[in-house]
Short mmCIF file of C-alpha atoms and ligand atoms in Angstrom, two decimals:
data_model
loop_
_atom_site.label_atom_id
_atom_site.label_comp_id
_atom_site.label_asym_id
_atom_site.label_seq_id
_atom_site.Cartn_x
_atom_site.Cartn_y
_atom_site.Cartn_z
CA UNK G 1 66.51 -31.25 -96.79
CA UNK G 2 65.02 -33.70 -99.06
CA UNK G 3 67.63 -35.90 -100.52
CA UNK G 4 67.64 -38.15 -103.32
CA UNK G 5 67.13 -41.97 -102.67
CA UNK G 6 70.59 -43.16 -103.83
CA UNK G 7 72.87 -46.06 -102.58
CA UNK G 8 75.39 -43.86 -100.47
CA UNK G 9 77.24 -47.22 -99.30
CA UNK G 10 77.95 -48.52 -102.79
CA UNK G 11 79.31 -44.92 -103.66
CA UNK G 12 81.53 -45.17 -100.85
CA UNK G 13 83.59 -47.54 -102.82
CA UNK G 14 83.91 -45.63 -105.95
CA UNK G 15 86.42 -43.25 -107.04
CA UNK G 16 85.10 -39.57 -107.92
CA UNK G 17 83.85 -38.34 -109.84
CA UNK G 18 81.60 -40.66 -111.78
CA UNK G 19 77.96 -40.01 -113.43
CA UNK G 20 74.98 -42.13 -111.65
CA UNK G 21 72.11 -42.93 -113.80
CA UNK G 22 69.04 -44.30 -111.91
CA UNK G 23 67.65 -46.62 -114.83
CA UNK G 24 64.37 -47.64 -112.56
CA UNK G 25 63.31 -43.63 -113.48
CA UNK G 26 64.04 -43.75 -116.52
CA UNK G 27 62.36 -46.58 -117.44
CA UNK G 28 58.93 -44.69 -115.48
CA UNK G 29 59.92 -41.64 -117.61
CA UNK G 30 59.98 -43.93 -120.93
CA UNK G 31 56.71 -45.45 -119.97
CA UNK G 32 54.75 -42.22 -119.53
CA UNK G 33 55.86 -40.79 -122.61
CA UNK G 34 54.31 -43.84 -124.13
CA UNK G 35 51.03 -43.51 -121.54
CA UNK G 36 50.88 -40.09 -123.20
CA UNK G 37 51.06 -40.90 -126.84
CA UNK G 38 50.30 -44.44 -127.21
CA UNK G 39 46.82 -43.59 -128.41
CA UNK G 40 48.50 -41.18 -131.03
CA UNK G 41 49.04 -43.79 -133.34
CA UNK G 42 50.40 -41.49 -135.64
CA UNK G 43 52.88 -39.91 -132.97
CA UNK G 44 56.56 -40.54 -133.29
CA UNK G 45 59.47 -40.10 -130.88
CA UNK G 46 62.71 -40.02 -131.87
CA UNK G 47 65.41 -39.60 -128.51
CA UNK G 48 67.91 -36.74 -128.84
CA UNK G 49 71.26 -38.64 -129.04
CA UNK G 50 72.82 -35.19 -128.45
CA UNK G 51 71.37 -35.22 -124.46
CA UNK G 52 73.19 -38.86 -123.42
CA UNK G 53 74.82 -41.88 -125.56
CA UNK G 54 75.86 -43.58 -122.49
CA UNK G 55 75.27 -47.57 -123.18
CA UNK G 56 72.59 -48.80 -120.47
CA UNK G 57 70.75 -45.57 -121.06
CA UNK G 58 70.42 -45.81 -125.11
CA UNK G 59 69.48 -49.26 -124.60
CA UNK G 60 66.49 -48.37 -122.52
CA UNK G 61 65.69 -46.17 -124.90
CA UNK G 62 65.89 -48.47 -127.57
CA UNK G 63 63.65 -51.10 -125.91
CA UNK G 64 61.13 -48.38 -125.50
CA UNK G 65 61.00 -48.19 -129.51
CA UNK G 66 61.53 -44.58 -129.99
CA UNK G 67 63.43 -43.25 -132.77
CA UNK G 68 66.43 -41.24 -133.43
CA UNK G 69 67.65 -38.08 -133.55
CA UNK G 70 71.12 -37.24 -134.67
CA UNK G 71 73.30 -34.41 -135.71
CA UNK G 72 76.40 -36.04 -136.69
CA UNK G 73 77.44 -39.21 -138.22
CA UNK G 74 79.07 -40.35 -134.78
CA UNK G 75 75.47 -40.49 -133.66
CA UNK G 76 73.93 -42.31 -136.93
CA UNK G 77 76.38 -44.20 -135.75
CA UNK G 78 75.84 -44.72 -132.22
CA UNK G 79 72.14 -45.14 -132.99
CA UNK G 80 72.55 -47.83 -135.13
CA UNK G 81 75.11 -49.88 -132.91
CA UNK G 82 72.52 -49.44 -130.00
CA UNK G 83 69.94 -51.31 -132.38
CA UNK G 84 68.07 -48.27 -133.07
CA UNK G 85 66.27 -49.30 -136.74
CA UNK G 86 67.64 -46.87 -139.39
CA UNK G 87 63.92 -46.08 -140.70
CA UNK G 88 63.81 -44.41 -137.04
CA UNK G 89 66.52 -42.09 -137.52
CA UNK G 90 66.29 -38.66 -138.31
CA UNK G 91 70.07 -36.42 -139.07
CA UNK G 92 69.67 -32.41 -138.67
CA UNK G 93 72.45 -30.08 -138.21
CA UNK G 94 73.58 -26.84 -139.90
CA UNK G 95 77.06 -28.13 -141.21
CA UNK G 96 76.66 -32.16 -142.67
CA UNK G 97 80.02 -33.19 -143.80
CA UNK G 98 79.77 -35.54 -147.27
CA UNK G 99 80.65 -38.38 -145.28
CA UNK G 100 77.58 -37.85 -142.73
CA UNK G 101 75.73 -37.36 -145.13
CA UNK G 102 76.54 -40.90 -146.85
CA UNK G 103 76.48 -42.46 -143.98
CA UNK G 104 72.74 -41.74 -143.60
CA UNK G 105 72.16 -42.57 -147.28
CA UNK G 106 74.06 -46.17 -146.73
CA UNK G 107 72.06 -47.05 -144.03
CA UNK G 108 68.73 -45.69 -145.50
CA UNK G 109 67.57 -43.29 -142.52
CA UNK G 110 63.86 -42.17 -142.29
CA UNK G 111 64.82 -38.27 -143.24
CA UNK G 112 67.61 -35.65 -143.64
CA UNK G 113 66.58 -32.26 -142.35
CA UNK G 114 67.57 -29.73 -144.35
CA UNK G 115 68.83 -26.73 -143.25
CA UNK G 116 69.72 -24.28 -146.10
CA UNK G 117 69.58 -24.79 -150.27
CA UNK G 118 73.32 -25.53 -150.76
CA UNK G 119 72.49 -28.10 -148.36
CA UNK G 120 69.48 -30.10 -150.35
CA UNK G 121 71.72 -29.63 -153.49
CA UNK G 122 74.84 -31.37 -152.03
CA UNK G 123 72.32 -34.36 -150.41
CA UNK G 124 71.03 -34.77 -153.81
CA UNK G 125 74.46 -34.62 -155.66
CA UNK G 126 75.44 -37.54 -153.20
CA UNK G 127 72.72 -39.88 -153.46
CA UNK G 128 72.72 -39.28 -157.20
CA UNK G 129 76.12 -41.14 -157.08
CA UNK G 130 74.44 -44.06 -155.14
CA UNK G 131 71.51 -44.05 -157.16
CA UNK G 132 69.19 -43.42 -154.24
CA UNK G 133 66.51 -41.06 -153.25
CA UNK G 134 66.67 -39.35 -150.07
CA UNK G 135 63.83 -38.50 -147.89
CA UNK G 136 64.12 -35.13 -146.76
CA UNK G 137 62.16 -32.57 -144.18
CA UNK G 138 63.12 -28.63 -144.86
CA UNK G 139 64.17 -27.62 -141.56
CA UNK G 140 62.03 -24.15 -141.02
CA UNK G 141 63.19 -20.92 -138.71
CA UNK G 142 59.25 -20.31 -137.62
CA UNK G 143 60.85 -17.01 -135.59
CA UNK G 144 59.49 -17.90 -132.21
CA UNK G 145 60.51 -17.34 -129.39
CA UNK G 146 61.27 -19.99 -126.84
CA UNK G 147 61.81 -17.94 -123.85
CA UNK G 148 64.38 -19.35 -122.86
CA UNK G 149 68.73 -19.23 -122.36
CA UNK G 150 69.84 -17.66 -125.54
CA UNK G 151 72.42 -19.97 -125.86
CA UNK G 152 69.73 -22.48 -126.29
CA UNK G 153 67.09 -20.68 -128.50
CA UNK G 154 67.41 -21.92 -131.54
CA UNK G 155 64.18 -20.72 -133.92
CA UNK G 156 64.57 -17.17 -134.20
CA UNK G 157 65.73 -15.22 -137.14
CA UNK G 158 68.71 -14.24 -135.54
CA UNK G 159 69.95 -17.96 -135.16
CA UNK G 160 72.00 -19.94 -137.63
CA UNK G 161 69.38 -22.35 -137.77
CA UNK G 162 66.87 -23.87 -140.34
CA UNK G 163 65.68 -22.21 -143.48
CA UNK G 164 63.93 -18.87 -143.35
CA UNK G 165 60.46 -17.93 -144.56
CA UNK G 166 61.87 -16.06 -147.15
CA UNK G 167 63.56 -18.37 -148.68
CA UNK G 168 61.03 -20.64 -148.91
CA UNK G 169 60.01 -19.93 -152.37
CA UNK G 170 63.30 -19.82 -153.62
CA UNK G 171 63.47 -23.61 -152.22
CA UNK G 172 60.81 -25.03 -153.07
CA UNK G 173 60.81 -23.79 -156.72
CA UNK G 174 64.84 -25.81 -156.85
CA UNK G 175 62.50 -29.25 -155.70
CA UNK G 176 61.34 -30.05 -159.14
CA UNK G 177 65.15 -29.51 -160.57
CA UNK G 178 66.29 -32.10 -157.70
CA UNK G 179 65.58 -35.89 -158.74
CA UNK G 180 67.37 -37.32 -155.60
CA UNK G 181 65.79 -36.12 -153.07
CA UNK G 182 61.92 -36.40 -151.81
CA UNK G 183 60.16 -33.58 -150.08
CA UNK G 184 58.34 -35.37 -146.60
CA UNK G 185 58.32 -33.04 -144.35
CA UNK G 186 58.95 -30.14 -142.46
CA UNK G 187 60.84 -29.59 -139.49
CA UNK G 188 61.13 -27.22 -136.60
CA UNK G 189 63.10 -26.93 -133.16
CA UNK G 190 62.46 -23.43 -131.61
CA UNK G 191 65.01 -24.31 -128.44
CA UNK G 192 65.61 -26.13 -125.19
CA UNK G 193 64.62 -26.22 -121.39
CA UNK G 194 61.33 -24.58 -122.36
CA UNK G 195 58.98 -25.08 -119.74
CA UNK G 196 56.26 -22.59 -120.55
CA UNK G 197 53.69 -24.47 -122.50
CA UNK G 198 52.93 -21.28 -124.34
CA UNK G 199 56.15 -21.13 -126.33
CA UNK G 200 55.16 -24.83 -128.02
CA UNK G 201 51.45 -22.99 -128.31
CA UNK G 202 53.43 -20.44 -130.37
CA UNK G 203 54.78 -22.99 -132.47
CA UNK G 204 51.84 -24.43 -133.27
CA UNK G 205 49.95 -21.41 -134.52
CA UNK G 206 53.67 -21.28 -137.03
CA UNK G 207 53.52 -24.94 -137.78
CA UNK G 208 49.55 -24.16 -138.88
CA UNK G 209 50.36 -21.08 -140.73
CA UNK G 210 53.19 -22.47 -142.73
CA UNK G 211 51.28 -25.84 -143.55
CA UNK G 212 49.00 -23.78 -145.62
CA UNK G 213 51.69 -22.08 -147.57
CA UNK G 214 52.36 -25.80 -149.11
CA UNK G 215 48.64 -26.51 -149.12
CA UNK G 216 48.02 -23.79 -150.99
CA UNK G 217 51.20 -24.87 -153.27
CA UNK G 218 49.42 -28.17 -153.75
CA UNK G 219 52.65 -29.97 -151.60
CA UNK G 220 51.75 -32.76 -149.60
CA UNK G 221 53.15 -33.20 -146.65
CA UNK G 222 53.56 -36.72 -144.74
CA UNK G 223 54.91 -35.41 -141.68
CA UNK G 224 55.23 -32.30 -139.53
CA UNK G 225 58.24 -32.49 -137.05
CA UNK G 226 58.35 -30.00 -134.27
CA UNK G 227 61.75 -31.04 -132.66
CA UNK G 228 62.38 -31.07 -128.18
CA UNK G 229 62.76 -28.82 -125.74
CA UNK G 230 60.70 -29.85 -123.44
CA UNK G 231 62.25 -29.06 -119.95
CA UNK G 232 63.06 -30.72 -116.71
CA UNK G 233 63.05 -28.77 -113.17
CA UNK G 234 66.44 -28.37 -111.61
CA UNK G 235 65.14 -26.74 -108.74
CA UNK G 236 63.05 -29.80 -107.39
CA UNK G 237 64.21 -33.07 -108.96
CA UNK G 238 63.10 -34.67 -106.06
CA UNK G 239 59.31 -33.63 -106.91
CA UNK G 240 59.36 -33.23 -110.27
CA UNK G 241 61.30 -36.36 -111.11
CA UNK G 242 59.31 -37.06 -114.69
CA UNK G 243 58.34 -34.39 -116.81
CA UNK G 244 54.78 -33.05 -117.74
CA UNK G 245 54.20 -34.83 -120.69
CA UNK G 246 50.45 -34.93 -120.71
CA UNK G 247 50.60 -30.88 -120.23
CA UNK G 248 53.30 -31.09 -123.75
CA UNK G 249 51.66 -33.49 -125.57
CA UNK G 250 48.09 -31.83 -125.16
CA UNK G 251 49.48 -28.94 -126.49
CA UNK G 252 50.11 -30.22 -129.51
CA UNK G 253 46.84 -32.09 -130.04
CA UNK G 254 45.06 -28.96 -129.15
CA UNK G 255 46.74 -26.53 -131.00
CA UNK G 256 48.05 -28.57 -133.85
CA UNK G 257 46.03 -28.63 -136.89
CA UNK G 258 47.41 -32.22 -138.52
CA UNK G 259 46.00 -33.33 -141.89
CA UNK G 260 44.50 -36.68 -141.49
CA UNK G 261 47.22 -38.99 -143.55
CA UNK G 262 49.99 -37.10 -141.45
CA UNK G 263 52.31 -38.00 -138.46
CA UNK G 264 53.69 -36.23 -136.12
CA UNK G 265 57.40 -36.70 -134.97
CA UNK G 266 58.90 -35.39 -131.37
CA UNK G 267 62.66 -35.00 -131.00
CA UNK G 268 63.13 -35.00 -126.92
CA UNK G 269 66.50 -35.37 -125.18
CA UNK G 270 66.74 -33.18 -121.91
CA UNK G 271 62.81 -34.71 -121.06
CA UNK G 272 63.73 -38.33 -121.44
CA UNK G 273 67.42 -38.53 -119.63
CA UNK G 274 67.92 -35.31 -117.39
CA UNK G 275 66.34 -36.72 -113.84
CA UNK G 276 67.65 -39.78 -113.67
CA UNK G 277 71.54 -38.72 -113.81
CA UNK G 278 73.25 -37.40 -111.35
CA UNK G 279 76.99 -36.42 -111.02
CA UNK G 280 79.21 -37.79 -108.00
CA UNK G 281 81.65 -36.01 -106.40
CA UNK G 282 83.74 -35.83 -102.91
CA UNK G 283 84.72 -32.97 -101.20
CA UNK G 284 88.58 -32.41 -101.27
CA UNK G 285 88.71 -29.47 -99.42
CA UNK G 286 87.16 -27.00 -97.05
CA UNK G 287 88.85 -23.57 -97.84
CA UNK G 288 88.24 -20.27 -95.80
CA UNK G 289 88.27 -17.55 -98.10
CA UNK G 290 88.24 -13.68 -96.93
CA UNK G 291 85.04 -13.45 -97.49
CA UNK G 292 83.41 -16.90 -97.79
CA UNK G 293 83.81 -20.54 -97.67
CA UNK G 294 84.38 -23.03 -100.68
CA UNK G 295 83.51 -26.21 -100.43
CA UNK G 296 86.31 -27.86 -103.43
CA UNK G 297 85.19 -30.71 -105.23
CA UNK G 298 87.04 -33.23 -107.26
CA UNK G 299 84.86 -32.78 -110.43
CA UNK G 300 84.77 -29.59 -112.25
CA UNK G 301 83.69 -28.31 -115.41
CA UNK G 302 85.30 -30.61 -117.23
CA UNK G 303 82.97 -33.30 -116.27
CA UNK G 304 79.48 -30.81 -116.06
CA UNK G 305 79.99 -27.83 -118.05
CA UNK G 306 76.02 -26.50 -117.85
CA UNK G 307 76.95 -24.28 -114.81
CA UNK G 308 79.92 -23.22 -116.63
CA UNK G 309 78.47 -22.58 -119.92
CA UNK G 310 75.20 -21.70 -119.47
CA UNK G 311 74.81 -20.30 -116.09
CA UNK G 312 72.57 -23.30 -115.69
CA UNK G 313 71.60 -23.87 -111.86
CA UNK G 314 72.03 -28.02 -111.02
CA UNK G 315 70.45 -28.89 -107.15
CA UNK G 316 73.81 -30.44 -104.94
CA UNK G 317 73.05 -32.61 -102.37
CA UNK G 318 75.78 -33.43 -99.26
CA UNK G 319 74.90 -37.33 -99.43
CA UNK G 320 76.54 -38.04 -96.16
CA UNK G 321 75.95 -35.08 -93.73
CA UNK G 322 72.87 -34.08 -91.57
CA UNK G 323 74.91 -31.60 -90.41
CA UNK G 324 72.85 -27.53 -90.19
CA UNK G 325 72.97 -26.74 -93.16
CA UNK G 326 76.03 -23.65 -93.98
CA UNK G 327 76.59 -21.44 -97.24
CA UNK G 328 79.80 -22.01 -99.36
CA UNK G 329 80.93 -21.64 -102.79
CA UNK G 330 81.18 -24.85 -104.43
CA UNK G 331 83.95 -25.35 -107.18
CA UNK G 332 85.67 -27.90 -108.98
CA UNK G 333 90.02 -28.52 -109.08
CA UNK G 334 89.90 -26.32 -112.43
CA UNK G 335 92.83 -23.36 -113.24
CA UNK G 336 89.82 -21.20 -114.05
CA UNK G 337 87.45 -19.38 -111.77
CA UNK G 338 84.72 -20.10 -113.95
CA UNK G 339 84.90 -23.38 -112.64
CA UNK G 340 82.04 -22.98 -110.41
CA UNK G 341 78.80 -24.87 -109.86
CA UNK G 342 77.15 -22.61 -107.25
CA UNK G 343 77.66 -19.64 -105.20
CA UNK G 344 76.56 -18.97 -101.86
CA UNK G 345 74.94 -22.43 -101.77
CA UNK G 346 73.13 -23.78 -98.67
CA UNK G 347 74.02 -27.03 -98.18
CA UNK G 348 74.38 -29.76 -95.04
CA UNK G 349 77.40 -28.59 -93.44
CA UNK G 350 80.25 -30.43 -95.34
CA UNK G 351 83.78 -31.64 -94.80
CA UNK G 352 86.75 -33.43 -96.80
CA UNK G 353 85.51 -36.69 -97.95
CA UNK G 354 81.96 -35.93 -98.41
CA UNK G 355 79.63 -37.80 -100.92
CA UNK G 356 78.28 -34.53 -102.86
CA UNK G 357 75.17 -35.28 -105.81
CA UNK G 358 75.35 -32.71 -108.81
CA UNK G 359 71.17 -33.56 -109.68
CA UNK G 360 69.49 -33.14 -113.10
CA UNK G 361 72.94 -34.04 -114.93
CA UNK G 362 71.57 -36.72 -117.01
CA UNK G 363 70.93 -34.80 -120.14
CA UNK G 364 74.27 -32.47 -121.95
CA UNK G 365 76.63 -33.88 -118.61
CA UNK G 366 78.37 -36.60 -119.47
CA UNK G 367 78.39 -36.34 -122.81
CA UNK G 368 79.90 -32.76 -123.14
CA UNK G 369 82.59 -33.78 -120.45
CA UNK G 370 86.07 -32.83 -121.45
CA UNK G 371 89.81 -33.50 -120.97
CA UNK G 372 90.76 -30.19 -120.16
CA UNK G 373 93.89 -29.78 -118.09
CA UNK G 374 94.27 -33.19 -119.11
CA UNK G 375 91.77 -34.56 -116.55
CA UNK G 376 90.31 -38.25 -116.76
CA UNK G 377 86.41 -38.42 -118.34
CA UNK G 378 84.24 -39.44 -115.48
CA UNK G 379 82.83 -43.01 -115.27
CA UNK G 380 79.47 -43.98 -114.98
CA UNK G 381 77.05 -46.45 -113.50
CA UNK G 382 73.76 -47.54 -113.23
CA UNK G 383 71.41 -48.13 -110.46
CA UNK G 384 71.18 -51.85 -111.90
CA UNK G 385 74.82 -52.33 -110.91
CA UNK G 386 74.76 -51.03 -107.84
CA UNK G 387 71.59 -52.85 -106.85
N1 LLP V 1 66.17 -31.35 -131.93
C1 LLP V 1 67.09 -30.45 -132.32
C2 LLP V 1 67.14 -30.05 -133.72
C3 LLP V 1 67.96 -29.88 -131.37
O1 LLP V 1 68.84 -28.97 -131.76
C4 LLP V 1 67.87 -30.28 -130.00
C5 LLP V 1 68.76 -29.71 -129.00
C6 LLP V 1 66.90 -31.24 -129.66
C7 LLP V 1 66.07 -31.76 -130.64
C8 LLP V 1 66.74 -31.76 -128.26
O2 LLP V 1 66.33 -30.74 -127.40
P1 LLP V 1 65.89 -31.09 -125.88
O3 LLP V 1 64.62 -31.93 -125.93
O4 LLP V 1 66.99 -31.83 -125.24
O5 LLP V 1 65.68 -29.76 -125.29
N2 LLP V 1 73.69 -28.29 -124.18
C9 LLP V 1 72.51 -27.49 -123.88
C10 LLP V 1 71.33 -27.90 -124.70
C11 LLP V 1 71.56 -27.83 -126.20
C12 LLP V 1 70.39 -28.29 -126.99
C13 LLP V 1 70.71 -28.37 -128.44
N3 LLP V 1 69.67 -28.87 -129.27
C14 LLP V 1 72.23 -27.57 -122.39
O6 LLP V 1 72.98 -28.23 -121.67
O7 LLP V 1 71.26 -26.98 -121.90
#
């Protein structure tokens, strides 16, 4: 079994469970997403704050120059203690409080994307009071599909998300009315862990069909911003360790029909941060059930909840066993039985004690950990300590 390249003997001294984030990949990841659009002048990157805030990582990120993307004022936040510039940061979100809201106007953020009328009309009302205008992007529901969990689709009618077609008009016709806010763009994000090219494709063919509604309205448009979603492959991290982002980006410059004064703006989180973290755990216990074998490890959902929540499938790796490989059922310390990472997993043969690598848990692990059952948040460290 192909394992991943990680320094077992420096684990061996650390208490489980703790998140391991291999910065060398992520810094190859953040250089081909420039390889890929650095002759895009006009192409813009802001990181999902939502996939990973940990500290090393967003300061990576940051020296990479990409942008923000943030959907709460703990992340304008965040964004701006890691250095991010505020003209970089972009806030979305169905539900901004007033105080998120000011917090983006105080620090003068690129763009506010709008999801719904009352919305624009309470952004305006605040920076009225502050005497500012606020750049903002209508967030649109373009209704495609993104093939993809549907806890994670996010641009079809059915979803509480962005502001639909037919209430375009309605919107658009409240702009004039609205002094304190500036139309700049629009904005879609059709879901997550989308990895078949023809879903952006889809998007595009939207994204062209709804710039012409505000051609034809005479609205110009500086920038068109299609959101993330790009996805990683669980199955074989150790292959597919970086992302196609030629294969994404093309898709956009092939499909996309830009206008020649516009830019074009990328929101990726799970792309940029899900290879290179891993989650550590030992094995506490070997325990023969009736009918199969769990292999009981000291983190649980409360530290990855993807399994949990979404059914999502995460590769685990027995660090320190060559042993034939055997099947088990491999759980966490949790009072629920949903507290499962994997059933009838293949894995070296394993015992109390082992090393055990959750892969692909860089992106929505350790930032949705939780302190259920009153459990401690996991640690984390980088492969620049451990060097
Ligand atoms: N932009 C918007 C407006 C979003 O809602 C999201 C993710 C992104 C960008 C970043 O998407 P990405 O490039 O990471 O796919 N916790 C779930 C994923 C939730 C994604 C929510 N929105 C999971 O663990 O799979």
């Amino acid at each position: 079994m192909l394992k991943a390249n990680y320094p077992v003997q420096k684990f061996e001294k650390i208490e489980t469970p703790f998140y391991y984030y291999d910065l060398d990949l992520l810094r190859d990841t953040l250089k081909e997403i420039h390889r890929c659009i650095d002759k895009d002048s006009n192409y813009h990157v802001h990181y999902a704050m939502k996939a990973n805030v940990n500290a090393e990582v967003l300061r990576e990120i940051k020296n990479a120059g990409f942008g923000a993307d943030c959907v709460s004022g703990g992340e304008i936040q965040a964004a701006i203690d890691a250095g991010v510039p505020t003209d970089k940061i972009v806030f979305a979100g169905v539900g901004k409080a007033d105080w998120e809201i000011n917090l983006g106007l105080d620090n003068n953020i690129f763009c506010f994307n709008v999801e719904s009328l009352p919305e624009l009309e309470v952004i305006n009302e605040l920076a009225a009071q502050k005497g500012k205008v606020a750049q903002v992007a209508l967030r649109i529901n373009p209704n495609v599909n993104a093939n993809t969990h549907h806890y994670i689709t996010t641009g079809l009618n059915e979803n509480k998300f962005g502001i639909n077609m037919d209430d375009l008009d309605t919107v658009i016709e409240t702009f004039p009315k609205l002094k304190n806010v500036k139309l700049v763009g629009i904005h879609f994000h059709i879901g997550s862990q989308i990895t078949d090219m023809t879903s952006f494709q889809g998007l595009c063919v939207r994204v062209n069909e709804i710039q012409e509604y505000f051609t034809s309205r005479n609205i110009v448009l500086d920038h068109i911003n299609v959101g993330g979603g790009l996805g990683i492959n669980y199955e074989h991290p150790n292959h597919f360790p970086i992302p196609d982002f030629e294969a994404y980006f093309n898709v956009f410059r092939g499909h996309l029909s830009l206008k020649p004064h516009q830019t074009l703006h990328f929101e990726l989180g799970r792309s940029v941060v899900g290879q290179c973290g891993s989650l550590l755990s030992r094995v506490l216990y070997i325990k023969q059930g009736a009918t199969k074998q769990f292999a009981i490890l000291d983190a649980g959902f409360t530290d990855l909840i993807r399994p949990t929540l979404y059914q999502a499938y995460h590769r685990i790796e027995n660090l320190t066993s060559e042993a034939n490989e055997s099947e088990y059922d491999i759980v966490g310390p949790i009072c629920e039985s949903s507290d499962t990472f994997a059933k009838a997993y293949k894995m070296n043969g394993t015992k109390r004690g082992d090393i055990i690598a959750l892969r692909s848990a860089g992106a929505y692990g350790e930032i949705m950990a939780s302190r259920y059952n009153l459990r401690k948040l996991p640690k984390a460290y980088t492969s620049d300590e451990l060097k």
